[in-house]
Tab-separated table of C-alpha atoms and ligand atoms in Angstrom:
chain	number	residue	atom	x	y	z
Z	138	MET	CA	179.576	160.541	81.206
Z	139	ASN	CA	177.229	162.313	78.862
Z	140	ASN	CA	178.120	162.268	75.140
Z	141	PRO	CA	179.020	165.670	73.794
Z	142	LEU	CA	176.311	167.282	71.654
Z	143	PRO	CA	176.653	166.440	68.024
Z	144	LYS	CA	178.524	168.961	66.038
Z	145	GLU	CA	176.555	170.918	63.475
Z	146	LYS	CA	178.531	171.146	60.166
Z	147	ASN	CA	178.781	174.318	58.290
Z	148	LYS	CA	176.703	172.610	55.620
Z	149	THR	CA	172.975	172.308	54.842
Z	150	PHE	CA	170.872	170.355	52.459
Z	151	THR	CA	168.070	172.125	50.680
Z	152	LEU	CA	164.736	170.361	50.122
Z	153	PHE	CA	162.804	172.010	47.279
Z	154	ASP	CA	159.002	171.734	46.945
Z	155	ASN	CA	158.269	171.857	43.288
Z	156	GLU	CA	154.578	172.366	43.882
Z	157	ASN	CA	154.661	175.626	45.806
Z	158	GLY	CA	158.249	176.781	45.230
Z	159	ASN	CA	159.120	176.659	48.956
Z	160	SER	CA	162.583	175.519	50.018
Z	161	TYR	CA	163.759	174.272	53.357
Z	162	GLU	CA	167.290	174.278	54.771
Z	163	ILE	CA	168.195	171.050	56.548
Z	164	PRO	CA	171.229	171.278	58.927
Z	165	VAL	CA	173.843	168.519	58.549
Z	166	ILE	CA	175.429	167.167	61.746
Z	167	GLU	CA	178.454	165.006	62.143
Z	168	GLY	CA	179.626	162.265	64.525
Z	169	THR	CA	183.235	161.162	65.284
Z	170	VAL	CA	183.319	158.761	62.358
Z	171	GLY	CA	180.662	157.432	60.006
Z	172	PRO	CA	178.262	159.142	57.618
Z	173	ASP	CA	176.896	162.672	58.408
Z	174	VAL	CA	173.246	162.999	59.363
Z	175	LEU	CA	170.469	165.260	58.243
Z	176	ASP	CA	168.869	166.887	61.219
Z	177	ILE	CA	165.119	166.824	60.367
Z	178	THR	CA	163.931	167.742	63.945
Z	179	ASN	CA	162.200	170.878	62.695
Z	180	LEU	CA	161.139	169.573	59.311
Z	181	PHE	CA	157.463	168.924	60.222
Z	182	LYS	CA	157.157	172.274	62.013
Z	183	GLU	CA	158.509	174.140	59.040
Z	184	SER	CA	157.136	172.247	56.057
Z	185	GLY	CA	154.272	170.062	57.306
Z	186	LEU	CA	156.021	166.980	55.930
Z	187	PHE	CA	157.030	163.735	57.679
Z	188	THR	CA	159.779	161.429	56.394
Z	189	TYR	CA	158.953	157.743	55.600
Z	190	ASP	CA	161.543	155.122	56.329
Z	191	PRO	CA	160.070	151.615	57.299
Z	192	GLY	CA	162.588	149.585	59.145
Z	193	PHE	CA	164.796	152.634	59.828
Z	194	THR	CA	167.027	151.878	56.876
Z	195	SER	CA	168.189	155.479	56.673
Z	196	THR	CA	167.353	156.869	59.992
Z	197	ALA	CA	169.492	157.483	62.975
Z	198	SER	CA	167.073	157.115	66.001
Z	199	CYS	CA	169.552	158.614	68.554
Z	200	LYS	CA	173.060	159.718	69.066
Z	201	SER	CA	175.341	157.287	70.953
Z	202	GLY	CA	178.986	157.051	72.038
Z	203	ILE	CA	178.907	153.269	72.786
Z	204	THR	CA	179.301	151.169	69.552
Z	205	TYR	CA	180.477	152.013	66.074
Z	206	ILE	CA	179.714	149.863	63.082
Z	207	ASP	CA	180.882	150.307	59.494
Z	208	GLY	CA	178.975	147.662	57.660
Z	209	GLU	CA	180.710	148.125	54.290
Z	210	GLN	CA	184.148	147.466	55.835
Z	211	GLY	CA	183.029	144.995	58.500
Z	212	ILE	CA	184.131	147.094	61.512
Z	213	LEU	CA	182.675	146.829	64.962
Z	214	ARG	CA	184.120	148.811	67.804
Z	215	HIS	CA	183.018	149.408	71.405
Z	216	ARG	CA	184.069	152.780	72.882
Z	217	GLY	CA	186.746	152.850	70.043
Z	218	TYR	CA	188.113	149.342	70.711
Z	219	ASP	CA	187.926	146.755	67.863
Z	220	ILE	CA	185.735	143.690	68.671
Z	221	LYS	CA	188.556	141.321	67.652
Z	222	GLU	CA	191.004	142.911	70.057
Z	223	LEU	CA	188.426	142.771	72.876
Z	224	ALA	CA	187.538	139.149	72.109
Z	225	GLU	CA	191.097	138.068	72.085
Z	226	ASN	CA	192.508	140.151	75.042
Z	227	SER	CA	189.792	141.156	77.288
Z	228	ASN	CA	187.041	139.421	79.377
Z	229	PHE	CA	183.346	139.846	79.611
Z	230	MET	CA	183.369	141.712	82.916
Z	231	GLU	CA	185.846	144.193	81.604
Z	232	VAL	CA	183.742	144.752	78.516
Z	233	CYS	CA	180.646	145.318	80.654
Z	234	TYR	CA	182.591	147.980	82.590
Z	235	LEU	CA	183.755	149.541	79.287
Z	236	LEU	CA	180.217	149.749	77.872
Z	237	LEU	CA	178.781	151.187	81.074
Z	238	HIS	CA	181.660	153.571	82.047
Z	239	SER	CA	183.224	154.497	78.672
Z	240	GLU	CA	186.839	153.419	79.600
Z	241	LEU	CA	188.617	150.185	80.325
Z	242	PRO	CA	188.952	149.779	84.139
Z	243	SER	CA	192.150	150.126	86.144
Z	244	PRO	CA	193.065	147.016	88.175
Z	245	GLU	CA	191.483	148.445	91.235
Z	246	ASP	CA	188.283	149.478	89.443
Z	247	PHE	CA	188.086	146.132	87.782
Z	248	SER	CA	188.274	144.320	91.055
Z	249	LYS	CA	185.613	146.652	92.634
Z	250	PHE	CA	183.306	146.188	89.658
Z	251	ASP	CA	183.754	142.430	89.616
Z	252	ASN	CA	182.893	142.299	93.371
Z	253	LEU	CA	179.890	144.591	92.906
Z	254	ILE	CA	178.483	142.338	90.230
Z	255	LYS	CA	179.125	139.236	92.364
Z	256	ASN	CA	177.171	140.871	95.242
Z	257	HIS	CA	174.011	140.793	93.073
Z	258	THR	CA	174.211	137.274	91.540
Z	259	MET	CA	171.399	135.748	93.740
Z	260	ILE	CA	167.739	136.400	93.039
Z	261	ASN	CA	165.107	136.994	95.678
Z	262	GLU	CA	164.040	133.446	96.953
Z	263	GLN	CA	160.429	134.409	96.434
Z	264	LEU	CA	161.071	134.561	92.673
Z	265	VAL	CA	161.820	130.834	92.707
Z	266	TYR	CA	158.035	130.280	93.106
Z	267	LEU	CA	157.403	132.159	89.876
Z	268	TYR	CA	159.180	129.358	87.932
Z	269	ARG	CA	156.714	126.825	89.219
Z	270	GLY	CA	153.940	128.686	87.386
Z	271	PHE	CA	155.460	127.774	84.025
Z	272	LYS	CA	155.092	124.524	82.203
Z	273	ARG	CA	158.322	122.424	82.405
Z	274	ALA	CA	158.272	122.414	78.593
Z	275	ALA	CA	158.106	126.292	78.366
Z	276	HIS	CA	160.706	127.894	76.134
Z	277	PRO	CA	163.488	129.469	78.352
Z	278	MET	CA	162.970	132.822	76.501
Z	279	ALA	CA	159.254	132.790	77.655
Z	280	ILE	CA	160.480	132.361	81.181
Z	281	MET	CA	163.194	135.004	80.802
Z	282	VAL	CA	160.667	137.624	79.657
Z	283	GLY	CA	158.477	136.803	82.621
Z	284	VAL	CA	161.096	136.584	85.357
Z	285	VAL	CA	163.099	139.631	84.222
Z	286	GLY	CA	159.927	141.679	83.968
Z	287	ALA	CA	159.010	140.440	87.511
Z	288	LEU	CA	162.339	141.810	88.919
Z	289	SER	CA	160.600	145.252	89.044
Z	290	ALA	CA	158.285	143.802	91.652
Z	291	PHE	CA	161.226	142.826	93.891
Z	292	TYR	CA	163.767	145.590	93.611
Z	293	HIS	CA	161.795	148.743	94.228
Z	294	ASP	CA	164.948	150.481	95.607
Z	295	SER	CA	166.378	150.530	92.071
Z	296	THR	CA	163.452	151.583	89.923
Z	297	ASP	CA	163.728	155.355	90.249
Z	298	ILE	CA	165.146	156.276	86.952
Z	299	ASN	CA	165.890	159.847	88.072
Z	300	ASP	CA	168.371	158.693	90.792
Z	301	PRO	CA	171.795	158.023	89.205
Z	302	ASN	CA	172.689	155.696	92.138
Z	303	GLN	CA	169.554	153.569	91.594
Z	304	ARG	CA	170.220	153.519	87.769
Z	305	MET	CA	173.658	152.068	88.408
Z	306	ILE	CA	172.425	149.475	90.968
Z	307	ALA	CA	169.711	148.376	88.573
Z	308	SER	CA	172.439	148.074	85.855
Z	309	HIS	CA	174.600	145.912	88.171
Z	310	ARG	CA	171.575	143.794	89.249
Z	311	LEU	CA	170.609	143.027	85.624
Z	312	ILE	CA	174.102	142.021	84.481
Z	313	ALA	CA	174.568	139.878	87.648
Z	314	LYS	CA	171.199	138.082	87.732
Z	315	MET	CA	170.758	137.298	84.085
Z	316	PRO	CA	172.915	134.103	84.079
Z	317	THR	CA	171.127	132.956	87.346
Z	318	ILE	CA	167.771	133.462	85.810
Z	319	ALA	CA	168.709	131.748	82.505
Z	320	ALA	CA	170.396	128.699	84.258
Z	321	MET	CA	167.353	128.376	86.578
Z	322	ALA	CA	165.077	128.215	83.507
Z	323	TYR	CA	167.194	125.392	82.192
Z	324	LYS	CA	167.312	123.447	85.507
Z	325	TYR	CA	163.527	123.914	85.841
Z	326	SER	CA	162.913	122.453	82.351
Z	327	ILE	CA	164.916	119.209	83.152
Z	328	GLY	CA	163.623	118.927	86.676
Z	329	GLN	CA	167.068	119.247	88.371
Z	330	PRO	CA	167.630	121.219	91.569
Z	331	TYR	CA	168.682	124.802	90.991
Z	332	ILE	CA	172.382	125.456	91.568
Z	333	TYR	CA	172.997	128.757	93.365
Z	334	PRO	CA	175.602	131.192	92.117
Z	335	ASN	CA	179.158	130.743	93.431
Z	336	ASN	CA	180.958	133.993	93.811
Z	337	GLU	CA	184.324	132.269	93.863
Z	338	LEU	CA	183.964	131.667	90.154
Z	339	SER	CA	184.286	134.029	87.285
Z	340	TYR	CA	181.137	135.305	85.548
Z	341	SER	CA	181.236	132.743	82.736
Z	342	GLU	CA	182.496	129.824	84.884
Z	343	ASN	CA	179.683	130.555	87.351
Z	344	PHE	CA	177.084	130.428	84.538
Z	345	LEU	CA	178.401	127.039	83.280
Z	346	ASN	CA	178.470	125.717	86.868
Z	347	MET	CA	174.812	126.788	87.420
Z	348	MET	CA	173.878	125.068	84.166
Z	349	PHE	CA	175.682	121.843	84.453
Z	350	ALA	CA	176.609	121.154	88.158
Z	351	VAL	CA	174.519	118.949	90.381
Z	352	PRO	CA	174.436	118.966	94.126
Z	353	THR	CA	175.664	115.361	94.429
Z	354	GLN	CA	179.107	115.679	92.845
Z	355	LYS	CA	182.000	117.980	92.227
Z	356	PHE	CA	181.850	119.782	88.894
Z	357	THR	CA	184.942	120.981	87.118
Z	358	ILE	CA	184.996	122.491	83.670
Z	359	ASP	CA	187.791	122.942	81.134
Z	360	LYS	CA	189.241	126.536	81.326
Z	361	THR	CA	189.215	126.778	77.489
Z	362	LEU	CA	185.486	126.168	77.473
Z	363	VAL	CA	185.013	128.878	80.089
Z	364	LYS	CA	187.003	131.186	77.804
Z	365	ALA	CA	184.823	130.232	74.828
Z	366	MET	CA	181.736	131.008	76.902
Z	367	ASP	CA	183.245	134.352	77.921
Z	368	ARG	CA	184.142	135.137	74.288
Z	369	PHE	CA	180.617	134.346	73.271
Z	370	PHE	CA	179.275	136.883	75.808
Z	371	ILE	CA	181.862	139.505	74.580
Z	372	LEU	CA	180.779	138.998	70.974
Z	373	HIS	CA	177.140	139.575	71.850
Z	374	ALA	CA	177.613	142.380	74.439
Z	375	ASP	CA	176.287	145.301	72.187
Z	376	HIS	CA	175.513	146.025	68.598
Z	377	GLU	CA	174.335	149.666	68.460
Z	378	GLN	CA	170.665	150.287	67.509
Z	379	ASN	CA	169.421	146.791	66.546
Z	380	ALA	CA	165.842	145.729	67.052
Z	381	SER	CA	166.053	144.685	70.730
Z	382	THR	CA	168.230	147.624	71.781
Z	383	SER	CA	165.859	150.049	70.010
Z	384	THR	CA	162.987	148.262	71.798
Z	385	VAL	CA	164.775	148.866	75.178
Z	386	ARG	CA	165.297	152.538	74.333
Z	387	LEU	CA	161.706	153.011	73.097
Z	388	ALA	CA	160.254	151.351	76.219
Z	389	GLY	CA	162.597	153.377	78.433
Z	390	SER	CA	161.826	156.694	76.711
Z	391	SER	CA	158.431	156.679	78.533
Z	392	ASN	CA	160.460	156.559	81.828
Z	393	ALA	CA	159.435	152.848	82.382
Z	394	ASN	CA	161.749	151.102	84.969
Z	395	PRO	CA	164.879	149.386	83.716
Z	396	PHE	CA	163.668	145.783	84.567
Z	397	ALA	CA	160.523	146.245	82.456
Z	398	CYS	CA	162.631	147.726	79.579
Z	399	ILE	CA	165.078	144.841	79.472
Z	400	ALA	CA	162.152	142.289	79.600
Z	401	ALA	CA	160.879	144.236	76.415
Z	402	GLY	CA	164.332	143.847	74.876
Z	403	ILE	CA	164.401	140.051	75.566
Z	404	ALA	CA	160.994	139.720	73.862
Z	405	SER	CA	162.284	141.505	70.756
Z	406	LEU	CA	165.526	139.527	70.755
Z	407	TRP	CA	163.574	136.185	70.631
Z	408	GLY	CA	162.505	136.596	66.982
Z	409	PRO	CA	164.261	134.374	64.444
Z	410	ALA	CA	165.282	137.372	62.310
Z	411	HIS	CA	167.260	138.670	65.393
Z	412	GLY	CA	168.618	136.708	68.289
Z	413	GLY	CA	166.468	133.673	67.664
Z	414	ALA	CA	168.593	132.983	64.596
Z	415	ASN	CA	171.254	131.026	66.542
Z	416	GLU	CA	168.686	128.438	67.473
Z	417	ALA	CA	167.137	128.579	63.985
Z	418	VAL	CA	170.579	127.836	62.414
Z	419	ILE	CA	170.852	124.513	64.219
Z	420	LYS	CA	167.290	123.619	63.325
Z	421	MET	CA	168.059	124.435	59.657
Z	422	LEU	CA	171.336	122.436	59.567
Z	423	THR	CA	169.535	119.480	61.215
Z	424	GLU	CA	166.741	119.729	58.627
Z	425	ILE	CA	169.286	119.942	55.754
Z	426	ASN	CA	170.712	116.704	57.238
Z	427	SER	CA	173.288	115.908	54.443
Z	428	LYS	CA	175.653	117.921	52.224
Z	429	ASP	CA	173.755	116.445	49.292
Z	430	ASN	CA	170.692	118.419	50.154
Z	431	ILE	CA	172.387	121.803	50.377
Z	432	ASP	CA	171.579	122.738	46.731
Z	433	GLN	CA	167.906	122.176	47.309
Z	434	TYR	CA	167.922	124.472	50.276
Z	435	LEU	CA	169.842	127.159	48.379
Z	436	LEU	CA	167.203	127.052	45.660
Z	437	ARG	CA	164.492	127.489	48.281
Z	438	ALA	CA	166.443	130.474	49.814
Z	439	LYS	CA	166.504	132.176	46.438
Z	440	ASP	CA	162.848	131.528	45.626
Z	441	LYS	CA	160.795	134.646	46.133
Z	442	ASN	CA	157.573	132.645	46.678
Z	443	ASP	CA	159.194	130.466	49.446
Z	444	PRO	CA	159.500	132.179	52.901
Z	445	PHE	CA	162.590	130.056	53.669
Z	446	ARG	CA	165.770	132.039	54.323
Z	447	LEU	CA	169.168	130.784	55.014
Z	448	MET	CA	169.455	131.269	58.784
Z	449	GLY	CA	172.692	132.799	59.971
Z	450	PHE	CA	173.174	134.661	56.643
Z	451	GLY	CA	172.663	138.329	55.866
Z	452	HIS	CA	172.664	141.400	58.023
Z	453	ARG	CA	171.003	144.783	57.794
Z	454	VAL	CA	174.235	146.652	58.320
Z	455	TYR	CA	177.132	144.286	57.378
Z	456	LYS	CA	177.634	144.145	53.660
Z	457	ASN	CA	180.962	142.568	54.210
Z	458	TYR	CA	181.908	139.693	56.560
Z	459	ASP	CA	180.366	140.133	60.074
Z	460	PRO	CA	183.528	140.675	62.181
Z	461	ARG	CA	182.007	138.708	65.029
Z	462	ALA	CA	181.443	135.736	62.720
Z	463	SER	CA	185.183	135.335	61.932
Z	464	VAL	CA	186.154	135.308	65.730
Z	465	MET	CA	183.308	132.842	66.290
Z	466	LYS	CA	184.548	130.623	63.498
Z	467	ASP	CA	188.063	130.407	65.011
Z	468	THR	CA	186.552	129.764	68.502
Z	469	CYS	CA	184.341	127.118	67.001
Z	470	HIS	CA	187.353	125.090	65.783
Z	471	GLU	CA	189.158	125.580	69.161
Z	472	VAL	CA	186.081	124.279	71.047
Z	473	LEU	CA	185.732	121.278	68.793
Z	474	GLU	CA	189.352	120.433	69.187
Z	475	ILE	CA	189.222	120.592	73.019
Z	476	LEU	CA	186.080	118.423	73.003
Z	477	ASN	CA	187.848	116.078	70.633
Z	478	ILE	CA	184.957	116.381	68.231
Z	479	LYS	CA	186.653	115.237	64.989
Z	480	ASN	CA	183.705	114.923	62.700
Z	481	ASP	CA	180.671	117.019	63.673
Z	482	PRO	CA	178.156	116.398	60.869
Z	483	LEU	CA	176.456	119.759	61.547
Z	484	LEU	CA	179.792	121.592	61.337
Z	485	ASP	CA	180.524	119.698	58.038
Z	486	ILE	CA	177.168	120.773	56.575
Z	487	ALA	CA	177.759	124.390	57.867
Z	488	LEU	CA	181.250	124.687	56.243
Z	489	GLU	CA	180.026	123.318	52.956
Z	490	LEU	CA	176.921	125.557	53.065
Z	491	GLU	CA	179.090	128.597	53.760
Z	492	ASN	CA	181.516	127.643	50.973
Z	493	ILE	CA	178.743	127.199	48.430
Z	494	ALA	CA	176.787	130.307	49.451
Z	495	LEU	CA	179.887	132.515	49.389
Z	496	ASN	CA	180.456	131.548	45.777
Z	497	ASP	CA	176.805	131.793	44.693
Z	498	GLU	CA	175.854	134.676	42.527
Z	499	TYR	CA	172.633	135.375	44.483
Z	500	PHE	CA	174.414	135.689	47.763
Z	501	ILE	CA	177.328	137.668	46.263
Z	502	GLU	CA	175.055	140.085	44.549
Z	503	LYS	CA	172.971	140.704	47.711
Z	504	LYS	CA	176.027	140.789	49.884
Z	505	LEU	CA	174.782	138.018	52.150
Z	506	TYR	CA	177.540	136.654	54.410
Z	507	PRO	CA	177.530	134.477	57.458
Z	508	ASN	CA	176.569	136.484	60.584
Z	509	VAL	CA	177.475	135.897	64.227
Z	510	ASP	CA	174.651	133.340	64.651
Z	511	PHE	CA	175.994	131.035	61.924
Z	512	TYR	CA	178.858	129.557	64.085
Z	513	SER	CA	177.684	130.382	67.625
Z	514	GLY	CA	175.089	127.629	67.508
Z	515	ILE	CA	177.687	125.002	66.578
Z	516	ILE	CA	179.961	126.124	69.493
Z	517	LEU	CA	177.057	126.113	72.033
Z	518	LYS	CA	175.813	122.722	70.821
Z	519	ALA	CA	179.253	121.215	71.132
Z	520	MET	CA	179.480	122.589	74.699
Z	521	GLY	CA	176.291	120.718	75.582
Z	522	ILE	CA	174.042	123.779	75.695
Z	523	PRO	CA	170.516	122.718	74.673
Z	524	THR	CA	169.298	124.457	71.458
Z	525	ASN	CA	166.406	126.201	73.066
Z	526	MET	CA	168.880	127.926	75.482
Z	527	PHE	CA	170.922	129.604	72.712
Z	528	THR	CA	168.915	132.813	72.569
Z	529	ALA	CA	168.884	133.072	76.361
Z	530	LEU	CA	172.649	133.012	76.233
Z	531	PHE	CA	172.536	135.826	73.706
Z	532	ALA	CA	170.283	137.756	76.121
Z	533	ILE	CA	172.830	137.338	78.963
Z	534	GLY	CA	175.571	138.905	76.849
Z	535	ARG	CA	173.411	141.611	75.303
Z	536	THR	CA	172.101	142.763	78.743
Z	537	ALA	CA	175.365	144.694	79.113
Z	538	GLY	CA	174.662	146.597	75.981
Z	539	TRP	CA	170.937	147.125	76.513
Z	540	ILE	CA	171.518	148.578	79.962
Z	541	SER	CA	174.388	150.789	78.837
Z	542	GLN	CA	172.238	152.124	76.035
Z	543	TRP	CA	169.229	152.636	78.363
Z	544	LYS	CA	171.474	154.555	80.813
Z	545	GLU	CA	172.970	156.739	78.039
Z	546	MET	CA	169.409	157.560	76.836
Z	547	ILE	CA	168.183	158.486	80.264
Z	548	GLU	CA	171.194	160.716	80.828
Z	549	ASP	CA	170.923	162.418	77.435
Z	550	PRO	CA	169.913	166.036	78.050
Z	551	ILE	CA	167.714	166.041	74.897
Z	552	LYS	CA	165.852	162.836	75.869
Z	553	LYS	CA	162.326	162.769	74.557
Z	554	ILE	CA	159.578	160.028	74.533
Z	555	GLY	CA	159.935	158.026	71.325
Z	556	ARG	CA	156.844	158.676	69.173
Z	557	PRO	CA	157.256	157.814	65.443
Z	558	ARG	CA	154.655	159.199	62.995
Z	559	GLN	CA	153.053	157.342	60.155
Z	560	LEU	CA	151.760	157.562	56.647
Z	561	TYR	CA	148.036	156.849	57.032
Z	562	ILE	CA	146.592	154.712	54.186
Z	563	GLY	CA	143.266	153.694	55.674
Z	564	GLU	CA	139.748	155.015	54.989
Z	565	ASP	CA	139.026	158.746	55.058
Z	566	LYS	CA	136.124	159.902	57.213
Z	567	ARG	CA	132.852	157.930	56.698
Z	568	ASN	CA	129.528	157.743	58.459
Z	569	TYR	CA	128.349	154.993	60.778
Z	570	LYS	CA	125.843	152.548	59.106
Z	571	PRO	CA	123.347	150.487	61.176
Z	572	LYS	CA	123.927	146.666	60.964
Z	573	GLU	CA	121.064	145.979	58.588
Z	574	LYS	CA	122.386	148.392	55.995
Z	575	ARG	CA	125.876	146.816	55.804
Z	576	GLU	CA	126.550	144.962	52.551
Z	577	ARG	CA	130.039	143.781	53.219
Z	578	LYS	CA	130.921	140.020	53.109
Z	579	SER	CA	131.313	138.479	56.489
Z	580	ILE	CA	134.981	138.416	57.734
Z	581	PHE	CA	134.293	134.798	58.943
Z	582	GLU	CA	133.238	133.699	55.496
Z	583	TRP	CA	136.363	135.238	54.078
Z	584	LEU	CA	138.616	133.593	56.757
Z	585	TRP	CA	136.955	130.147	56.272
Z	586	SER	CA	137.404	130.420	52.524
Z	587	LYS	CA	141.243	130.622	53.056
Q	118	CMC	N1	168.562	134.043	52.822
Q	118	CMC	C1	168.125	134.295	51.579
Q	118	CMC	N2	167.911	135.549	51.154
Q	118	CMC	C2	168.048	136.585	51.990
Q	118	CMC	C3	168.567	136.359	53.320
Q	118	CMC	C4	168.815	135.041	53.740
Q	118	CMC	N3	169.278	134.727	54.936
Q	118	CMC	N4	168.723	137.544	53.957
Q	118	CMC	C5	168.327	138.480	53.017
Q	118	CMC	N5	167.974	137.934	51.844
Q	118	CMC	C6	167.518	138.607	50.628
Q	118	CMC	C7	166.114	139.081	50.746
Q	118	CMC	O1	165.174	138.070	50.271
Q	118	CMC	C8	166.086	140.279	49.928
Q	118	CMC	O2	165.990	139.959	48.547
Q	118	CMC	P1	165.282	140.955	47.510
Q	118	CMC	O3	166.121	142.226	47.458
Q	118	CMC	O4	165.366	140.220	46.219
Q	118	CMC	O5	163.909	141.200	48.086
Q	118	CMC	C9	167.522	140.840	50.141
Q	118	CMC	O6	168.296	139.768	50.535
Q	118	CMC	C10	167.587	141.947	51.297
Q	118	CMC	O7	166.915	141.300	52.455
Q	118	CMC	P2	166.119	142.166	53.450
Q	118	CMC	O8	165.215	141.229	54.189
Q	118	CMC	O9	165.537	143.386	52.786
Q	118	CMC	O10	167.309	142.712	54.470
Q	118	CMC	P3	167.164	143.157	55.909
Q	118	CMC	O11	168.294	144.016	56.095
Q	118	CMC	O12	165.798	143.762	56.114
Q	118	CMC	O13	167.272	141.832	56.795
Q	118	CMC	C11	168.140	140.076	58.097
Q	118	CMC	C12	168.342	141.409	57.461
Q	118	CMC	C13	169.228	139.670	59.092
Q	118	CMC	C14	166.822	140.123	58.897
Q	118	CMC	C15	167.975	139.000	56.938
Q	118	CMC	O14	169.210	138.968	56.257
Q	118	CMC	C16	167.554	137.645	57.491
Q	118	CMC	O15	166.417	137.329	57.606
Q	118	CMC	N6	168.645	136.713	57.761
Q	118	CMC	C17	168.377	135.441	58.342
Q	118	CMC	C18	168.088	135.542	59.817
Q	118	CMC	C19	169.435	135.847	60.592
Q	118	CMC	O16	170.438	135.116	60.347
Q	118	CMC	N7	169.302	136.794	61.569
Q	118	CMC	C20	170.478	137.095	62.433
Q	118	CMC	C21	170.966	138.474	62.183
Q	118	CMC	S1	172.606	138.790	63.007
Q	118	CMC	C22	172.278	138.663	64.676
Q	118	CMC	C23	171.223	139.596	65.150
Q	118	CMC	O17	171.029	140.700	64.771
Q	118	CMC	O18	170.574	139.230	66.092
C-alpha cells in the first residue's frame, strides 16, 4: 500500500535575504502526527541556496508510514501500535507482517505468512563454502555483511526491483534466512557442525535451536527464553530513519538489489554508536569491573578531552526514557529469574550505573537516558549468547524494518536517487606545479612526527 501524499498546509514560511531584498515562500507540509515540515524541494532552484544540516538533526529525508517516534515523550509506534503493547501481546512474525503490510494479519493471513517465511529458511548449499573463506576468529558481523551481500549472487529470481512479486519474495527470503546466516556464523566460529533450520519450530525457537543444538543430542529450550528472544527481535524490528535504515534507503535509491542494500545496512549497524553498542555495553561493564569504579568512569564520560562515552546511554531522538529500554529492563529481570541468576555482577554494576547516571547533573542536563542496548546485552549474555553475536541478533530483528522501509521507498511515486549536496570548504581553483617547485612539507614527515 502506498502512503498518501503529504498534505500541504495552508501555511508558508518566508525566507528573507537581507543582502538583495529577495524573499522565498517555503510551503509547510504536515504528517499524521509529529512536527510539520518545511518543503525545501525547490529552494535551490529558486534561491541558489542549499541547506546545511550535518547528521540530519533537523531534516526529514523521506516520508514514511511505518514507524512514529516522539522523542520528547518517549513514544515509539509501528503502524500506530505502541511498542509496549506489541512487545507484550504480539510476536515477531506478526510484527514483520505488520511492518511489511501495514495491518496486523488475520489468523489465515498469519498462518500463510508464517509458512511463507518457513519456506525460505534454508540457504543455498553452495553458500556454505563461502563461510570457509573466513578466518574462524572473524567477527560474525563481518561474515554477515559478506554472506548477505552474496545472496544477490544466488537469488537472481528476486533481484528485479521493478517486479512487485520479486520484491516480496526478496523480503521474505531476507527475513527467513537472516537467523540461519547468523547462527551459521556462530557455529563456524566454534567449529561445530551447522544445524539446519527446523520448520516445526517458531522463528525465535528455530534460531536458538540453530545456535545451541548439536546433532548428537536432543535440544530443548525453556519457552520463556524463547519468548525473551522473540521480544528482543520485536524491540529491534524498526526505528524509523536511523543510520542503518537510511543507509539501506540510500543504497536502494540507486535501484541496487535488496540483498546488496541490506548488506549495506548491516555494515552501518555494526558501528558502536549504533547497533554495535549492545556489545560495547558488556565490554564497558566488564571493564568497570566493580561498583567502586563507577565514579571514575562517569568522570571520564564527562571529560571533553576523553573520547570515552557511557555505552547504552543517550539517543539522537529520545530525550526521555527510551520506551524499548523499559520493556527490556523488565524482560531482563524475568530472564535472570528463569535462569536462576541471583547475583549477576554485570547487572549489579549496570543497575548502580543507571541509578547514579540518572541522578547526575551532566546526564540530566543533556537528557541522557539508558537506551535499548543498555539492558539487551545483559539478557543476551545470561541466555548464553556470545558477546560478539549481539549485533548480529540486532541485525536479524532490524531486517524486518530495513526491508519494509526499502519496499516503501521503491513503491513511493516520488522516489529519487539520494544525492545530498555539500558546503565546499576546500581550495579554490589553483594551477598545477611541477614537483621541483613544490615547497610543502612531506606528508610522511608530518605523519611520522605524530
Ligand atoms: N556518554 C557521555 N556523554 C554523552 C553520551 C554518552 N553516552 N551521549 C551523548 N553525550 C554528550 C555528548 O558528549 C554531547 O555533549 P556536548 O553537548 O557537551 O558536546 C551531548 O551529549 C550530545 O551528544 P551528541 O553526540 O551530539 O548526540 P547525538 O545525538 O549525535 O548522539 C548517540 C547520539 C547515541 C550516538 C550518543 O548518545 C552516543 O554515542 N551514545 C553511546 C552509544 C550508544 O549507546 N548507542 C546506541 C544508540 S540506541 C540503539 C541504536 O540506535 O542502535
